[in-house]
GROMACS .gro file of C-alpha atoms in nm:
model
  375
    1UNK     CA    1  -2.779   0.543   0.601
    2UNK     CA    2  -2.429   0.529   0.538
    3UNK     CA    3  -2.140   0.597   0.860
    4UNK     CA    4  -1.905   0.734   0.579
    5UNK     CA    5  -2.143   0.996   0.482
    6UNK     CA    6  -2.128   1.286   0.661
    7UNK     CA    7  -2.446   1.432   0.598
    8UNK     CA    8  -2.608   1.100   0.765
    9UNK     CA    9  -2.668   0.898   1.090
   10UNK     CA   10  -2.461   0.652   1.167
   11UNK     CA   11  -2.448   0.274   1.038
   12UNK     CA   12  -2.528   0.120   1.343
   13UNK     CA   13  -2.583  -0.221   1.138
   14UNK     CA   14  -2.280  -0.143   1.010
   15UNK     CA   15  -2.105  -0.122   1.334
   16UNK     CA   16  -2.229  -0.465   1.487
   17UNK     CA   17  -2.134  -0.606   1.197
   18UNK     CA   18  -1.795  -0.501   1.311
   19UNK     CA   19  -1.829  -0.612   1.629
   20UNK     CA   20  -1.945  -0.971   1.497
   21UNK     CA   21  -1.599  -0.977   1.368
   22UNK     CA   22  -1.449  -0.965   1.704
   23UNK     CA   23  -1.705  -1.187   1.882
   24UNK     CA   24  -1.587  -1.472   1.572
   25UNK     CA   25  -1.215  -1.409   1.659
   26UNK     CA   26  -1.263  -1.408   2.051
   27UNK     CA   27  -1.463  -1.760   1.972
   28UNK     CA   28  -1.761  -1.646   2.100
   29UNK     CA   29  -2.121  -1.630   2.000
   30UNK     CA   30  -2.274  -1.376   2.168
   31UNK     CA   31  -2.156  -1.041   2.383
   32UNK     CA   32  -2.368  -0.953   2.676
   33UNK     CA   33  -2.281  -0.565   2.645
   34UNK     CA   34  -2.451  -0.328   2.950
   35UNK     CA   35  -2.169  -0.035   2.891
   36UNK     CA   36  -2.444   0.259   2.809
   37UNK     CA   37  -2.234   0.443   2.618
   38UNK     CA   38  -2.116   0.125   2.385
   39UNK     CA   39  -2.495   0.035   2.373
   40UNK     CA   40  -2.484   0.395   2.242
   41UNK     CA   41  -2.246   0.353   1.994
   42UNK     CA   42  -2.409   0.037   1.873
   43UNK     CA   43  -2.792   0.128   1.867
   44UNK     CA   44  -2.814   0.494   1.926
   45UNK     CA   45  -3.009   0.446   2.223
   46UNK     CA   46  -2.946   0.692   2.502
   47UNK     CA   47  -3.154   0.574   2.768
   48UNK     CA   48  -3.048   0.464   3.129
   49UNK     CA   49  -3.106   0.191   3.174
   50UNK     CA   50  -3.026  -0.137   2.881
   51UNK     CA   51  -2.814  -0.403   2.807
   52UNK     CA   52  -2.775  -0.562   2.429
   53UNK     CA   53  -2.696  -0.933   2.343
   54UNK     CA   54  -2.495  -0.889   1.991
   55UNK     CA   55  -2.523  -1.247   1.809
   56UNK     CA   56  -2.223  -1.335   1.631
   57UNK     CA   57  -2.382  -1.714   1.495
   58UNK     CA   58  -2.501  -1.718   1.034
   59UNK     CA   59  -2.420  -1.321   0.950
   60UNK     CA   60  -2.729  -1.323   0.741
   61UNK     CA   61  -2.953  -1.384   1.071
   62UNK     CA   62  -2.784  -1.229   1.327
   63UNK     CA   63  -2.966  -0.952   1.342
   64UNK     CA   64  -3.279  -1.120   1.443
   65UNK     CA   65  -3.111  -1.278   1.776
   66UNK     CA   66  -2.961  -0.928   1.849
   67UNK     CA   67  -3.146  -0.757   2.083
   68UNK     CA   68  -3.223  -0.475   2.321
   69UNK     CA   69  -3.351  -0.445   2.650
   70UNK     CA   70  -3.485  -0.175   2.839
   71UNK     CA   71  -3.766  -0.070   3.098
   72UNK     CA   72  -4.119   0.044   3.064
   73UNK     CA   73  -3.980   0.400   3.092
   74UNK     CA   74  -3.806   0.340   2.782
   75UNK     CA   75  -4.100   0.183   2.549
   76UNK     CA   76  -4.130   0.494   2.337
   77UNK     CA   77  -3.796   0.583   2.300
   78UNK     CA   78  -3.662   0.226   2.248
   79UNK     CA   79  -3.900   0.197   1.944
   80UNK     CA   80  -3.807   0.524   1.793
   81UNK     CA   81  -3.439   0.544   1.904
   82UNK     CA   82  -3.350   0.156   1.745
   83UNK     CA   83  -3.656   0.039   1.558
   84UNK     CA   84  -3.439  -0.238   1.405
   85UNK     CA   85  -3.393  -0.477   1.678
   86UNK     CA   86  -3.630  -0.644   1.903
   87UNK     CA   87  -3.666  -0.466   2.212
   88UNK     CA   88  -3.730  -0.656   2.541
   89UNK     CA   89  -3.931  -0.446   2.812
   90UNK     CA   90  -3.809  -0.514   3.175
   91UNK     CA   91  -3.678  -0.382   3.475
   92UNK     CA   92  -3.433  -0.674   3.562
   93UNK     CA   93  -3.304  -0.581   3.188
   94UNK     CA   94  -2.952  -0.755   3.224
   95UNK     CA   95  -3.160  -1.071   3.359
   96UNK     CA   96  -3.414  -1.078   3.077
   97UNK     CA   97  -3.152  -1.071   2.815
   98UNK     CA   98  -2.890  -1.361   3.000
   99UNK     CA   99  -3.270  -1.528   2.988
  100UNK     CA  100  -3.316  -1.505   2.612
  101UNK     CA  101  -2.956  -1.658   2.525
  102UNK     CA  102  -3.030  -1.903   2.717
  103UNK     CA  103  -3.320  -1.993   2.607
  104UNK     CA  104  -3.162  -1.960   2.206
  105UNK     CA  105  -2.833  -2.192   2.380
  106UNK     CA  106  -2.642  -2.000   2.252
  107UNK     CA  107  -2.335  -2.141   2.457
  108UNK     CA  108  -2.058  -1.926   2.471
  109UNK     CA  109  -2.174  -1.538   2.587
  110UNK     CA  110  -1.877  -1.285   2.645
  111UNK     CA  111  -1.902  -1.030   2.873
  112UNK     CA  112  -1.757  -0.657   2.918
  113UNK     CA  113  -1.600  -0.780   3.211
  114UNK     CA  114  -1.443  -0.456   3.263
  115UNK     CA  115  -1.791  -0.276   3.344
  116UNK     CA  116  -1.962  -0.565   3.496
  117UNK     CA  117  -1.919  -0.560   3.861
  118UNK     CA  118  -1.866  -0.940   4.064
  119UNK     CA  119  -2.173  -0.897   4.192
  120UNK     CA  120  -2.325  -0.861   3.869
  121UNK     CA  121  -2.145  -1.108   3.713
  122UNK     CA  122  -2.236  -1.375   4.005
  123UNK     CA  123  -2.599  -1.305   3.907
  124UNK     CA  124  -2.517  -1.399   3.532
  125UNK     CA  125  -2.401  -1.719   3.668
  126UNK     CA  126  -2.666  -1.814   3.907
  127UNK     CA  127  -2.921  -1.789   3.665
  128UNK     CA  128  -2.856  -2.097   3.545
  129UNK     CA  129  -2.885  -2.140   3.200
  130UNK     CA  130  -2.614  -2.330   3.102
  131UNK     CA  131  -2.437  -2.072   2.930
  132UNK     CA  132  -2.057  -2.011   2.946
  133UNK     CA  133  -1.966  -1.643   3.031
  134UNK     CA  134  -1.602  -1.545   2.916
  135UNK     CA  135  -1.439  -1.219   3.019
  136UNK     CA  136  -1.412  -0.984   2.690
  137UNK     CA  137  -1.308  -0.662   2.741
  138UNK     CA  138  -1.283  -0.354   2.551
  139UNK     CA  139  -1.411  -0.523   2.187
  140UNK     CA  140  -1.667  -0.243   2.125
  141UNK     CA  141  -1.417  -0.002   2.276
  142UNK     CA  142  -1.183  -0.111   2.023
  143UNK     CA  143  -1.431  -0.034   1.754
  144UNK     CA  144  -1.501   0.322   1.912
  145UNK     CA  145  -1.111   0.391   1.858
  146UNK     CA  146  -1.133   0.462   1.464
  147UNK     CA  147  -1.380   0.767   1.433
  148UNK     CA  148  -1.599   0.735   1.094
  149UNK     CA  149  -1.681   1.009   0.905
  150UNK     CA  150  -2.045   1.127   1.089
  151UNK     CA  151  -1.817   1.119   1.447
  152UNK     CA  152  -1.525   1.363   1.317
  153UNK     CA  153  -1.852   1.591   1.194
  154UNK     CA  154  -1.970   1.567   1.547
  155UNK     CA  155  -1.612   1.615   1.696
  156UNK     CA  156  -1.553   1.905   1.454
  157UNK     CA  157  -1.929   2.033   1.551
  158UNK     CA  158  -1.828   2.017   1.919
  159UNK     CA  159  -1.506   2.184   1.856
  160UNK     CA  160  -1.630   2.488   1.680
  161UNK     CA  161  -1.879   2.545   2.019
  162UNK     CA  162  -1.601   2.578   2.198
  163UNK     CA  163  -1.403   2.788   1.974
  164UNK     CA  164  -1.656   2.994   1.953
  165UNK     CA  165  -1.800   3.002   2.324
  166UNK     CA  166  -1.422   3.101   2.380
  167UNK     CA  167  -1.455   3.400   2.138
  168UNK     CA  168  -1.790   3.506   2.281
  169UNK     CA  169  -1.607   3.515   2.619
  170UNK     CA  170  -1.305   3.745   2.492
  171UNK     CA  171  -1.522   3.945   2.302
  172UNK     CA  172  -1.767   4.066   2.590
  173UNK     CA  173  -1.443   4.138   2.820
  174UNK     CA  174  -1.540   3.827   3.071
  175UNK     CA  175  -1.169   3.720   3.111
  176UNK     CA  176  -1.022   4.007   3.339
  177UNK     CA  177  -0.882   4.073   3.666
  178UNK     CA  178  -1.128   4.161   3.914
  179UNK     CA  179  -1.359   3.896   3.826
  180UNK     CA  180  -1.364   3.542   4.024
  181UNK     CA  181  -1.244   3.177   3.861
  182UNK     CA  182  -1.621   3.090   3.869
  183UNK     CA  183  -1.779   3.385   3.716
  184UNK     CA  184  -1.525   3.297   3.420
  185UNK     CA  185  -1.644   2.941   3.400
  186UNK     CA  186  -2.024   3.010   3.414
  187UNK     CA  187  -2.002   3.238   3.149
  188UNK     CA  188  -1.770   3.037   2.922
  189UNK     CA  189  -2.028   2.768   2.965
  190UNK     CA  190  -2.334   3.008   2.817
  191UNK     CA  191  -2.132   3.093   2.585
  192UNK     CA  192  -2.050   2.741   2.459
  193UNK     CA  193  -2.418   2.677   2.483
  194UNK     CA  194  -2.494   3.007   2.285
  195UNK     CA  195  -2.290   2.886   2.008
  196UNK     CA  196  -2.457   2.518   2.008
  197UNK     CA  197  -2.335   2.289   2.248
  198UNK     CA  198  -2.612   2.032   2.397
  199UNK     CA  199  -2.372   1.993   2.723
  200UNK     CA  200  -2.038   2.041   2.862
  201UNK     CA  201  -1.810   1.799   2.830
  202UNK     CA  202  -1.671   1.795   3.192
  203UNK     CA  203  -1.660   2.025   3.460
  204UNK     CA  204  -1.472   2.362   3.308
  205UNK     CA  205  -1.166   2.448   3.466
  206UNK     CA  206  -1.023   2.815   3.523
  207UNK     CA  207  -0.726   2.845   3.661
  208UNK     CA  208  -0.564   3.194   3.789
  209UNK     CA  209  -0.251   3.277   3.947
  210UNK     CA  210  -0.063   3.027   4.138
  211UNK     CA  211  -0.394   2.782   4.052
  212UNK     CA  212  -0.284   2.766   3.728
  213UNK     CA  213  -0.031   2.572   3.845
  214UNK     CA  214  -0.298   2.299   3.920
  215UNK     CA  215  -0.342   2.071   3.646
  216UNK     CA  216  -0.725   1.973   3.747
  217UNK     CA  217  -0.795   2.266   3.968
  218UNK     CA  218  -1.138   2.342   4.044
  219UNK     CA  219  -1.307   2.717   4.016
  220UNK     CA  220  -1.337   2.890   4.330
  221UNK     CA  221  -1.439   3.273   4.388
  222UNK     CA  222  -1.043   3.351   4.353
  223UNK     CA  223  -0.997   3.653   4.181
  224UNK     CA  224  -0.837   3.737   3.870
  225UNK     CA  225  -0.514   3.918   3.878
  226UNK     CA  226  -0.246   4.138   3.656
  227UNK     CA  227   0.028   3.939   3.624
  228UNK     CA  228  -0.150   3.619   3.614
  229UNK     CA  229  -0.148   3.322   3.358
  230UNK     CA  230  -0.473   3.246   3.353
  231UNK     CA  231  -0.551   2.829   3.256
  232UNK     CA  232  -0.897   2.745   3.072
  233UNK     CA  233  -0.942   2.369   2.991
  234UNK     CA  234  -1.293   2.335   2.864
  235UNK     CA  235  -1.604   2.132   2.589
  236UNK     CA  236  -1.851   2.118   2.453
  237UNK     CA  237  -2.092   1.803   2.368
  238UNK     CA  238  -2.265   1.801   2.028
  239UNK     CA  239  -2.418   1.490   1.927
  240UNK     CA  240  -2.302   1.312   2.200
  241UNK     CA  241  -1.933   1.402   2.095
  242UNK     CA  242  -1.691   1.580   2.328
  243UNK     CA  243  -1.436   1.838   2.265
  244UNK     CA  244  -1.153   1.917   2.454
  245UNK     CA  245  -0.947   2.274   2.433
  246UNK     CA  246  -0.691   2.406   2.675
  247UNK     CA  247  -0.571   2.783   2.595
  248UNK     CA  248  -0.381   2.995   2.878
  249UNK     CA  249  -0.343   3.358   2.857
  250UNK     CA  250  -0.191   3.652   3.056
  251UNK     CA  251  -0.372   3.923   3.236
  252UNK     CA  252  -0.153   4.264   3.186
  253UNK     CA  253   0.144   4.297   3.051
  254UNK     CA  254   0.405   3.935   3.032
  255UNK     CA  255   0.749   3.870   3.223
  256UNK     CA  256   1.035   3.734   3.045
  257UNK     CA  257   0.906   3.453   3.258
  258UNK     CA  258   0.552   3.421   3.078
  259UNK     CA  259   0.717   3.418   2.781
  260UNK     CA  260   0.966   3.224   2.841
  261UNK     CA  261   0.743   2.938   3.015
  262UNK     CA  262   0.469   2.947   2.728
  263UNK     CA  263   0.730   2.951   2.476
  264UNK     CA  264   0.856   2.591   2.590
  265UNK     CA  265   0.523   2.449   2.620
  266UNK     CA  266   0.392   2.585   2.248
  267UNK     CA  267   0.651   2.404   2.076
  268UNK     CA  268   0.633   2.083   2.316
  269UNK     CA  269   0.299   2.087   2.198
  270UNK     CA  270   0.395   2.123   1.828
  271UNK     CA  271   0.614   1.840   1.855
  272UNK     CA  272   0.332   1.626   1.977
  273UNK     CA  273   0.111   1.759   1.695
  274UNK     CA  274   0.343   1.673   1.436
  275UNK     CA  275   0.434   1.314   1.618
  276UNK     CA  276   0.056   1.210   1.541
  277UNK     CA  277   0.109   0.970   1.256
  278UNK     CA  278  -0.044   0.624   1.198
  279UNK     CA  279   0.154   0.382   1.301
  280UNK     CA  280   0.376   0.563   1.547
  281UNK     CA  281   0.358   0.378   1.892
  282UNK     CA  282   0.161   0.655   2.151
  283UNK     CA  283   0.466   0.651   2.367
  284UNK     CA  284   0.675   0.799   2.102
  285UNK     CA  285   0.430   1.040   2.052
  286UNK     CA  286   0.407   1.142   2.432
  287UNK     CA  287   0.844   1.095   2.441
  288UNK     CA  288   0.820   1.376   2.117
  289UNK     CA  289   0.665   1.622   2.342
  290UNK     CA  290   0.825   1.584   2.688
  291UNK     CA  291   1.158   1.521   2.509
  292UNK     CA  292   1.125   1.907   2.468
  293UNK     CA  293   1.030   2.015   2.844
  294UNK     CA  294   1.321   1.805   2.964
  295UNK     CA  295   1.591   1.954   2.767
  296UNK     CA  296   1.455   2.291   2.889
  297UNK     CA  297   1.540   2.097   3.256
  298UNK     CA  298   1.155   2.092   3.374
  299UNK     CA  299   1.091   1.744   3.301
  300UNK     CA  300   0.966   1.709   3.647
  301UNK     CA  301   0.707   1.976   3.616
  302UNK     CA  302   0.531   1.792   3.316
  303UNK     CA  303   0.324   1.583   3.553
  304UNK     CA  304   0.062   1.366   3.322
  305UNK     CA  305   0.041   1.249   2.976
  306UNK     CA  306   0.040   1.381   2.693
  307UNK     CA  307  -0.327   1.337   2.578
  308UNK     CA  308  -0.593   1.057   2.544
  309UNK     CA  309  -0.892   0.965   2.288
  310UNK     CA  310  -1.226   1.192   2.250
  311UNK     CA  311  -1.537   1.115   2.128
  312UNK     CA  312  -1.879   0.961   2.324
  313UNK     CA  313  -1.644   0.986   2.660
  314UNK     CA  314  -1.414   1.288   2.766
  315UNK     CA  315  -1.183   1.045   2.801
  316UNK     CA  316  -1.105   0.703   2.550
  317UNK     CA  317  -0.847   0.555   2.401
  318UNK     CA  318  -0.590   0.545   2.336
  319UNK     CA  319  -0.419   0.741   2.630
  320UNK     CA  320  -0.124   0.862   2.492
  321UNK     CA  321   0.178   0.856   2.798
  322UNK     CA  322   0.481   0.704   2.862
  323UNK     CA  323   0.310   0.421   3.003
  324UNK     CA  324   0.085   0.399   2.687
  325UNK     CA  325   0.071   0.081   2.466
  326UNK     CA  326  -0.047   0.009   2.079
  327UNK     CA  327   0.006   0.290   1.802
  328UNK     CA  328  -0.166   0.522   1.637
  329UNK     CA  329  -0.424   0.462   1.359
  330UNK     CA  330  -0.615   0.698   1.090
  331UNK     CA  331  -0.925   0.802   1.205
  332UNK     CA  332  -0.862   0.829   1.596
  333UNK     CA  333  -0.932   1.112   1.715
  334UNK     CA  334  -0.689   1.221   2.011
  335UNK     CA  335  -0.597   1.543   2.266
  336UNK     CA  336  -0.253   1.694   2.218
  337UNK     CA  337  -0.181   1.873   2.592
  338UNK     CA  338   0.110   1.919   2.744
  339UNK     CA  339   0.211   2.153   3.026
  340UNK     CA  340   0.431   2.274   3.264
  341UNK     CA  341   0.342   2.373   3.684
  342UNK     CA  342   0.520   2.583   3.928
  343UNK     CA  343   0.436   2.482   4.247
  344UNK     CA  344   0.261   2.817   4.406
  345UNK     CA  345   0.370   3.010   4.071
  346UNK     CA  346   0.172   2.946   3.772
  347UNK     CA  347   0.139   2.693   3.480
  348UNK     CA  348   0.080   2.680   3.111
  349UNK     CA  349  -0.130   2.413   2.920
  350UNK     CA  350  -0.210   2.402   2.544
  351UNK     CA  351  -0.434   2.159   2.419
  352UNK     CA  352  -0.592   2.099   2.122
  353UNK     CA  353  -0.828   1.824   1.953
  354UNK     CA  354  -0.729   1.670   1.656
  355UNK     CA  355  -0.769   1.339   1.409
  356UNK     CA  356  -0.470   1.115   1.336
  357UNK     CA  357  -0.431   1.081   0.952
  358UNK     CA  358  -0.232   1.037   0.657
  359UNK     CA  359   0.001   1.347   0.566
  360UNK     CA  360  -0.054   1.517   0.914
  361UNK     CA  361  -0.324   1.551   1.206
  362UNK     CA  362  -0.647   1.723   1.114
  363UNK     CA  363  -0.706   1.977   1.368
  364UNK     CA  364  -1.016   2.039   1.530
  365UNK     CA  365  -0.979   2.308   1.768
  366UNK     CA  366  -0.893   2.622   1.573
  367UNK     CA  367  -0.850   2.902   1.854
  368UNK     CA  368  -0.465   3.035   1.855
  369UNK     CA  369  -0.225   2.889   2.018
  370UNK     CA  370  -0.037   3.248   2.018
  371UNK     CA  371   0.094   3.435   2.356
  372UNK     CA  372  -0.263   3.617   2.380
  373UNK     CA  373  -0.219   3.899   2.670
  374UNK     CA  374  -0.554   4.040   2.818
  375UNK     CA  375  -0.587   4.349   2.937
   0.00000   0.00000   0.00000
């Protein structure tokens, strides 16, 4: 199976050969990864509990000192989810692996020393094995970055759920006044799952009225009014991939205000679009769209970045903010979502999904990005 075929799984020998890379560069010759979701990305197992040792020494053996570890819960699932490693059944999983390298002295063993806790890491150490632990964080992270072609099918899989939940919600007249925040998020949710998600991505967010001017507001039984912008920032998960959509309409007929308000965030958010090139640092990318708020003179009510990564987690990199470092590459697949909050007012947010590459972004999120007015 090939990770630049579509059609297929992905090339998870592929992808520690990657990783081996790293480990060589880093100088050392082993990583002790217990991240679940880089285990994930590096086995295709999906089970609780694990931790991997990735060998790095001879590329034409590595394989066979690479190896998984799980517990007796697992035994099934381990065989069928990764039948191409050794599996190692325990409960003290971390501690059976550190065990193994040392028994294989393998010296140097890195560790994701940005998921390990002290605690944990003590217990590495007092085990005694005469292996060196160095602090390596974010290699498989780095990998995750640069989406191959199976992941953007995912991504673009996820996307459509949403697109379409969204529809679905439109369609049956759920978004109108009258109705509460929550009723609106429950049935956005079926909807999504209707349509094909496996979960939602993170906890959906209506906003309605001066809650709209919440950036991570919460639904609560607060109804639905005329004259309200109404926020929804909502997923899907399909395949394990995440999307990520924000759209925000108007219940009844729009103020100069509404207008005027989405107006300015629409084409901030084109200008971050269109700022999604490779190479272009991500805090160019965030200046492109905030550049546009604060010449309107509401620089102060665009309160967060601009967007971050997508893909196993809601949230990866890169995070794209003033504060953001690195550039852009082809392949990474990032949110585009600014917005603008008046304290006890209202806000707008516009967010869509897209890949960074060559000529322009591909979009994944198709909805419109249009003034849509509900009535």
């Amino acid at each position: 199976m090939s990770a630049d075929h579509p059609g297929l799984g992905p090339d998870y020998a592929a992808r520690r050969g990657a990783l081996r890379s790293l480990l060589v560069e880093n100088e050392v010759d082993a990583l002790l990864v217990t991240d679940l979701v880089n285990i994930r990305y590096l086995t295709g197992f999906t089970g609780s509990n694990a931790a991997l040792l990735v060998h790095s020494w001879d590329m034409r053996s590595a394989e066979e000192r690479t190896v998984i570890g799980t517990d007796g819960r697992y035994l099934t699932q381990v065989a069928e989810q990764v039948p191409d490693l050794r599996a190692e059944i325990a409960r003290a999983t971390a501690r059976r692996i550190v065990e193994l390298a040392g028994e294989w002295q393998l010296g140097r063993v890195g560790y994701e020393s940005h998921i390990a806790t002290v605690d944990q890491h003590r217990g590495f150490v007092e085990q005694r094995t005469g292996l060196e632990f160095v602090a390596t964080p974010g290699l498989v992270e780095q990998l995750r970055m640069v989406k191959d072609a199976y992941e953007v099918e995912q991504l673009r899989a996820a996307c459509a759920a949403g697109d379409a939940g969204l529809a679905t919600l439109l369609e049956r007249g759920g978004l109108r006044a009258g109705r509460t925040e929550r009723q609106v998020a429950r049935d956005l949710e079926w909807a999504m799952f209707e349509h094909g998600a496996a979960a939602v991505a993170f906890e959906t967010i209506v906003a309605a009225g001066a809650n709209s001017a919440v950036p991570h507001h919460r639904p609560t039984d607060a109804l639905l009014a005329v004259g309200d912008f109404v926020k929804l920032d909502f997923g899907a998960v399909v395949g394990g991939y995440h999307s990520d959509m924000t759209r925000t309409f108007v219940l009844g007929p729009p103020t100069d205000w509404h207008r005027e308000v989405y107006a300015l965030v629409q084409e901030s958010q084109r200008a971050g679009r269109e700022a999604l090139t490779p190479g272009a640092p991500v805090a160019d990318v965030d200046a492109a769209a905030r550049a546009v708020i604060e010449s309107a003179g509401h620089g102060k009510l665009f309160v967060h970045g601009l967007g971050h990564g997508v893909g196993l987690q809601i949230h990866e990199a890169p995070g794209i903010a003033k504060t953001g470092t690195g550039t852009l590459l082809s392949g990474v697949a990032v949110t585009v979502e600014p917005g603008v909050y008046f304290p006890g007012r209202g806000g707008v947010r516009i967010e869509d999904t897209l890949v960074v590459r060559e000529g322009g972004p591909e979009l994944l999120t198709n909805t419109s990005k249009d003034l849509t007015v509900v009535d």
